[in-house]
CSV table of C-alpha atoms in Angstrom, one decimal:
chain,number,residue,atom,x,y,z
G,1,UNK,CA,-6.6,-23.5,-0.9
G,2,UNK,CA,-3.2,-23.7,-0.8
G,3,UNK,CA,-0.1,-21.5,0.2
G,4,UNK,CA,3.6,-20.5,0.3
G,5,UNK,CA,5.2,-19.2,3.3
G,6,UNK,CA,8.7,-17.5,2.5
G,7,UNK,CA,11.3,-18.5,5.5
G,8,UNK,CA,14.2,-18.9,3.9
G,9,UNK,CA,16.1,-15.1,4.6
G,10,UNK,CA,18.5,-14.6,6.9
G,11,UNK,CA,17.9,-11.5,8.1
G,12,UNK,CA,20.5,-9.2,8.5
G,13,UNK,CA,19.4,-5.9,9.5
G,14,UNK,CA,18.3,-8.1,12.0
G,15,UNK,CA,21.5,-9.3,13.7
G,16,UNK,CA,23.3,-10.1,16.9
G,17,UNK,CA,19.5,-11.4,17.5
G,18,UNK,CA,18.9,-13.4,13.9
G,19,UNK,CA,23.0,-15.1,14.6
G,20,UNK,CA,21.5,-17.1,17.0
G,21,UNK,CA,17.7,-17.8,15.3
G,22,UNK,CA,16.3,-18.1,11.9
G,23,UNK,CA,13.8,-14.5,11.0
G,24,UNK,CA,11.3,-16.5,11.8
G,25,UNK,CA,11.6,-17.9,14.6
G,26,UNK,CA,12.0,-14.1,16.3
G,27,UNK,CA,9.6,-14.3,19.1
G,28,UNK,CA,7.2,-11.2,19.9
G,29,UNK,CA,5.4,-11.3,23.1
G,30,UNK,CA,7.0,-15.0,23.8
G,31,UNK,CA,6.0,-16.3,20.4
G,32,UNK,CA,8.1,-17.7,17.6
G,33,UNK,CA,6.9,-15.0,14.9
G,34,UNK,CA,5.9,-18.4,12.6
G,35,UNK,CA,3.5,-19.8,15.5
G,36,UNK,CA,1.0,-16.1,14.1
G,37,UNK,CA,1.1,-17.1,10.4
G,38,UNK,CA,0.5,-20.8,11.4
G,39,UNK,CA,-2.7,-19.6,13.9
G,40,UNK,CA,-3.9,-16.8,11.2
G,41,UNK,CA,-3.5,-19.3,7.4
G,42,UNK,CA,-4.5,-23.0,9.1
G,43,UNK,CA,-6.1,-22.3,12.8
G,44,UNK,CA,-8.8,-19.6,11.0
G,45,UNK,CA,-9.0,-22.5,7.9
G,46,UNK,CA,-8.1,-20.5,5.1
G,47,UNK,CA,-5.5,-22.7,3.8
G,48,UNK,CA,-5.3,-26.1,3.9
G,49,UNK,CA,-2.2,-27.1,3.3
G,50,UNK,CA,0.8,-24.3,3.9
G,51,UNK,CA,4.5,-25.1,1.9
G,52,UNK,CA,7.1,-23.8,4.1
G,53,UNK,CA,10.6,-22.9,2.4
G,54,UNK,CA,13.6,-22.9,4.8
G,55,UNK,CA,17.6,-22.0,4.1
G,56,UNK,CA,19.0,-20.1,7.1
G,57,UNK,CA,19.1,-22.5,10.5
G,58,UNK,CA,17.0,-24.4,8.5
G,59,UNK,CA,17.6,-26.9,11.0
G,60,UNK,CA,16.3,-25.5,13.6
G,61,UNK,CA,12.6,-24.2,11.4
G,62,UNK,CA,12.0,-28.1,10.3
G,63,UNK,CA,12.5,-28.6,15.1
G,64,UNK,CA,9.9,-25.8,15.2
G,65,UNK,CA,7.5,-27.4,12.8
G,66,UNK,CA,8.3,-31.0,14.0
G,67,UNK,CA,7.4,-30.2,17.6
G,68,UNK,CA,4.2,-27.6,16.6
G,69,UNK,CA,0.3,-28.3,16.1
G,70,UNK,CA,-0.1,-27.9,12.8
G,71,UNK,CA,3.0,-30.4,11.9
G,72,UNK,CA,0.4,-33.0,9.9
G,73,UNK,CA,-0.6,-29.5,7.3
G,74,UNK,CA,2.6,-28.2,6.7
G,75,UNK,CA,5.3,-29.1,3.3
G,76,UNK,CA,9.3,-27.9,4.2
G,77,UNK,CA,11.3,-27.4,1.2
G,78,UNK,CA,15.1,-27.0,1.7
G,79,UNK,CA,16.9,-24.5,-0.4
G,80,UNK,CA,20.0,-25.4,-0.3
G,81,UNK,CA,21.0,-21.8,-2.3
G,82,UNK,CA,18.4,-18.8,-2.3
G,83,UNK,CA,16.2,-19.1,-5.1
G,84,UNK,CA,14.6,-15.4,-4.5
G,85,UNK,CA,10.9,-15.0,-3.8
G,86,UNK,CA,10.2,-15.7,-7.5
G,87,UNK,CA,12.5,-18.3,-7.7
G,88,UNK,CA,10.7,-20.2,-4.9
G,89,UNK,CA,7.4,-20.1,-6.5
G,90,UNK,CA,9.1,-21.1,-9.3
G,91,UNK,CA,11.1,-24.3,-8.0
G,92,UNK,CA,7.4,-25.1,-6.0
G,93,UNK,CA,4.8,-24.6,-9.2
G,94,UNK,CA,4.0,-28.6,-9.4
G,95,UNK,CA,2.4,-28.4,-4.9
G,96,UNK,CA,0.2,-26.1,-6.4
G,97,UNK,CA,-1.0,-27.3,-9.0
G,98,UNK,CA,-3.7,-24.7,-12.0
G,99,UNK,CA,-5.7,-23.9,-8.5
G,100,UNK,CA,-5.2,-20.8,-7.2
G,101,UNK,CA,-2.6,-19.7,-4.4
G,102,UNK,CA,-1.8,-17.5,-1.0
G,103,UNK,CA,1.8,-15.8,-1.4
G,104,UNK,CA,3.6,-14.6,1.9
G,105,UNK,CA,6.3,-13.8,3.5
G,106,UNK,CA,6.9,-14.2,6.8
G,107,UNK,CA,8.6,-11.7,7.9
G,108,UNK,CA,5.9,-9.4,8.4
G,109,UNK,CA,3.6,-9.7,11.8
G,110,UNK,CA,-0.1,-9.4,10.9
G,111,UNK,CA,-3.6,-9.6,11.8
G,112,UNK,CA,-5.3,-9.8,8.7
G,113,UNK,CA,-8.2,-12.0,7.5
G,114,UNK,CA,-6.9,-14.0,5.4
G,115,UNK,CA,-11.1,-15.5,4.1
G,116,UNK,CA,-11.6,-11.2,3.6
G,117,UNK,CA,-8.5,-11.3,1.3
G,118,UNK,CA,-9.0,-14.8,-0.8
G,119,UNK,CA,-13.0,-13.6,-0.7
G,120,UNK,CA,-11.7,-9.9,-2.8
G,121,UNK,CA,-10.0,-12.2,-4.9
G,122,UNK,CA,-12.7,-14.6,-5.6
G,123,UNK,CA,-13.9,-11.6,-6.9
G,124,UNK,CA,-11.9,-9.8,-9.3
G,125,UNK,CA,-12.3,-9.1,-12.6
G,126,UNK,CA,-11.2,-11.3,-14.5
G,127,UNK,CA,-8.0,-10.0,-16.2
G,128,UNK,CA,-6.7,-10.0,-12.4
G,129,UNK,CA,-4.1,-12.4,-11.8
G,130,UNK,CA,-3.1,-10.9,-8.6
G,131,UNK,CA,-5.1,-9.5,-5.0
G,132,UNK,CA,-2.7,-8.5,-2.7
G,133,UNK,CA,-2.9,-7.1,0.9
G,134,UNK,CA,-2.2,-3.5,0.9
G,135,UNK,CA,-1.4,-1.4,4.5
G,136,UNK,CA,-1.1,2.3,5.4
G,137,UNK,CA,3.2,2.5,6.5
G,138,UNK,CA,4.7,5.4,8.0
G,139,UNK,CA,7.7,4.6,6.2
G,140,UNK,CA,6.9,4.8,2.5
G,141,UNK,CA,11.1,4.8,1.1
G,142,UNK,CA,11.2,1.8,3.4
G,143,UNK,CA,8.7,-0.7,1.2
G,144,UNK,CA,6.7,-1.0,-2.6
G,145,UNK,CA,4.8,1.7,-2.6
G,146,UNK,CA,1.7,1.4,-4.7
G,147,UNK,CA,-0.5,3.5,-7.3
G,148,UNK,CA,-3.6,2.4,-7.9
G,149,UNK,CA,-6.8,3.9,-10.4
G,150,UNK,CA,-10.5,3.8,-8.8
G,151,UNK,CA,-10.6,0.3,-8.3
G,152,UNK,CA,-8.0,-0.3,-6.6
G,153,UNK,CA,-5.9,-1.4,-9.6
G,154,UNK,CA,-2.1,-1.2,-9.5
G,155,UNK,CA,-1.0,1.0,-11.8
G,156,UNK,CA,3.0,1.9,-11.1
G,157,UNK,CA,4.7,0.2,-8.8
G,158,UNK,CA,7.6,2.0,-6.3
G,159,UNK,CA,10.1,0.0,-5.0
G,160,UNK,CA,12.1,1.1,-2.0
G,161,UNK,CA,12.2,4.4,-3.4
G,162,UNK,CA,13.1,8.1,-2.1
G,163,UNK,CA,9.8,10.6,-2.1
G,164,UNK,CA,7.9,7.8,-3.3
G,165,UNK,CA,3.8,9.2,-4.4
G,166,UNK,CA,2.0,7.6,-1.9
G,167,UNK,CA,1.9,5.7,1.8
G,168,UNK,CA,0.6,2.8,0.2
G,169,UNK,CA,2.7,-0.8,0.5
G,170,UNK,CA,2.7,-3.6,-0.4
G,171,UNK,CA,1.9,-6.3,2.4
G,172,UNK,CA,3.3,-9.4,0.4
G,173,UNK,CA,1.0,-10.9,1.3
G,174,UNK,CA,-0.6,-12.0,-2.4
G,175,UNK,CA,-3.8,-14.5,-3.3
G,176,UNK,CA,-2.5,-16.1,-7.4
G,177,UNK,CA,-3.3,-17.8,-10.5
G,178,UNK,CA,-0.5,-20.0,-11.6
G,179,UNK,CA,-0.2,-16.9,-14.7
G,180,UNK,CA,2.6,-15.9,-11.9
G,181,UNK,CA,4.5,-18.8,-12.5
G,182,UNK,CA,4.6,-19.5,-15.6
G,183,UNK,CA,5.8,-15.8,-16.3
G,184,UNK,CA,8.7,-16.7,-13.8
G,185,UNK,CA,9.3,-19.7,-15.5
G,186,UNK,CA,9.1,-17.1,-19.1
G,187,UNK,CA,12.1,-15.7,-17.5
G,188,UNK,CA,14.7,-18.9,-18.4
G,189,UNK,CA,16.4,-18.7,-14.5
G,190,UNK,CA,16.1,-20.8,-11.5
G,191,UNK,CA,17.2,-16.9,-9.1
G,192,UNK,CA,14.2,-14.6,-9.4
G,193,UNK,CA,12.7,-11.4,-7.3
G,194,UNK,CA,9.2,-11.8,-7.3
G,195,UNK,CA,8.9,-7.9,-6.2
G,196,UNK,CA,11.8,-6.7,-9.1
G,197,UNK,CA,11.1,-9.4,-11.4
G,198,UNK,CA,6.8,-10.5,-11.7
G,199,UNK,CA,5.1,-8.1,-10.0
G,200,UNK,CA,6.3,-4.9,-13.0
G,201,UNK,CA,5.0,-7.4,-15.8
G,202,UNK,CA,1.6,-7.6,-14.0
G,203,UNK,CA,0.9,-3.4,-13.7
G,204,UNK,CA,-2.9,-3.6,-14.8
G,205,UNK,CA,-3.6,-6.6,-14.0
G,206,UNK,CA,-3.6,-6.6,-9.9
G,207,UNK,CA,-6.0,-6.2,-7.8
G,208,UNK,CA,-4.1,-4.4,-4.5
G,209,UNK,CA,-7.1,-4.9,-1.2
G,210,UNK,CA,-5.7,-2.6,2.1
G,211,UNK,CA,-6.0,-4.3,5.6
G,212,UNK,CA,-7.9,-2.1,8.3
G,213,UNK,CA,-5.6,-4.4,10.3
G,214,UNK,CA,-2.5,-4.2,11.8
G,215,UNK,CA,1.1,-5.1,9.5
G,216,UNK,CA,4.4,-4.4,9.9
G,217,UNK,CA,8.2,-5.9,8.9
G,218,UNK,CA,10.0,-7.0,11.9
G,219,UNK,CA,13.0,-6.9,9.3
G,220,UNK,CA,15.2,-4.4,11.7
G,221,UNK,CA,15.4,-4.0,16.0
G,222,UNK,CA,13.8,-0.6,15.7
G,223,UNK,CA,10.8,-2.1,14.6
G,224,UNK,CA,10.3,-5.5,16.1
G,225,UNK,CA,10.4,-3.4,19.2
G,226,UNK,CA,7.7,-0.7,17.6
G,227,UNK,CA,5.6,-4.2,16.8
G,228,UNK,CA,6.1,-5.6,20.8
G,229,UNK,CA,4.5,-2.1,21.7
G,230,UNK,CA,1.7,-1.9,19.2
G,231,UNK,CA,0.3,-5.4,18.4
G,232,UNK,CA,-1.4,-6.9,21.0
G,233,UNK,CA,-2.0,-10.8,19.3
G,234,UNK,CA,-5.3,-12.9,20.0
G,235,UNK,CA,-5.1,-16.0,18.7
G,236,UNK,CA,-7.9,-17.6,16.8
């Protein structure tokens, strides 16, 4: 299976750190966030190849990948203009062809088991087009909150709203079928947001599976500090 790792964001909430360092290279315990992702996806052999998009401070990301032990299994694609999460998927749909693939936001720090997520996806009900990693958040209003039925099928999705109903959140890691890209193409424009323009279309056809591991968005200084305090890394 191949994966799309979304790493092009500016990281404005993490300034001044991101004035000189792209968010995906922000260090956690002395290691760039991107290296945790490479170890998680490639080091466990869950994923064969990763497509990594770049935009902000792209030269730093390219240089880092070129020096990585995973360089031979990482393909880079540069976005002169940010396309949004769904737009990046659409622009690179030929990379994945007719196969299912994984999508992940590289600004999360996580230690979920990708083999487990892929296995859950392969065992899904026939009408399910996306298997979504979910986690329990301590800040529901800052996340996309899920309402699921007894089978784990997402029935409602609340993207960063005040007082959402619960704390089961979208972990921004997905295993998807090509139907996701087909729908993105049907919108008829190049810039698309996955969370607000694609996921709502498939309510009732998304399986949420909750990780028991660590998961945190490190998008602001407070979250980054908590990640340093809470996360205890181990290499595969």
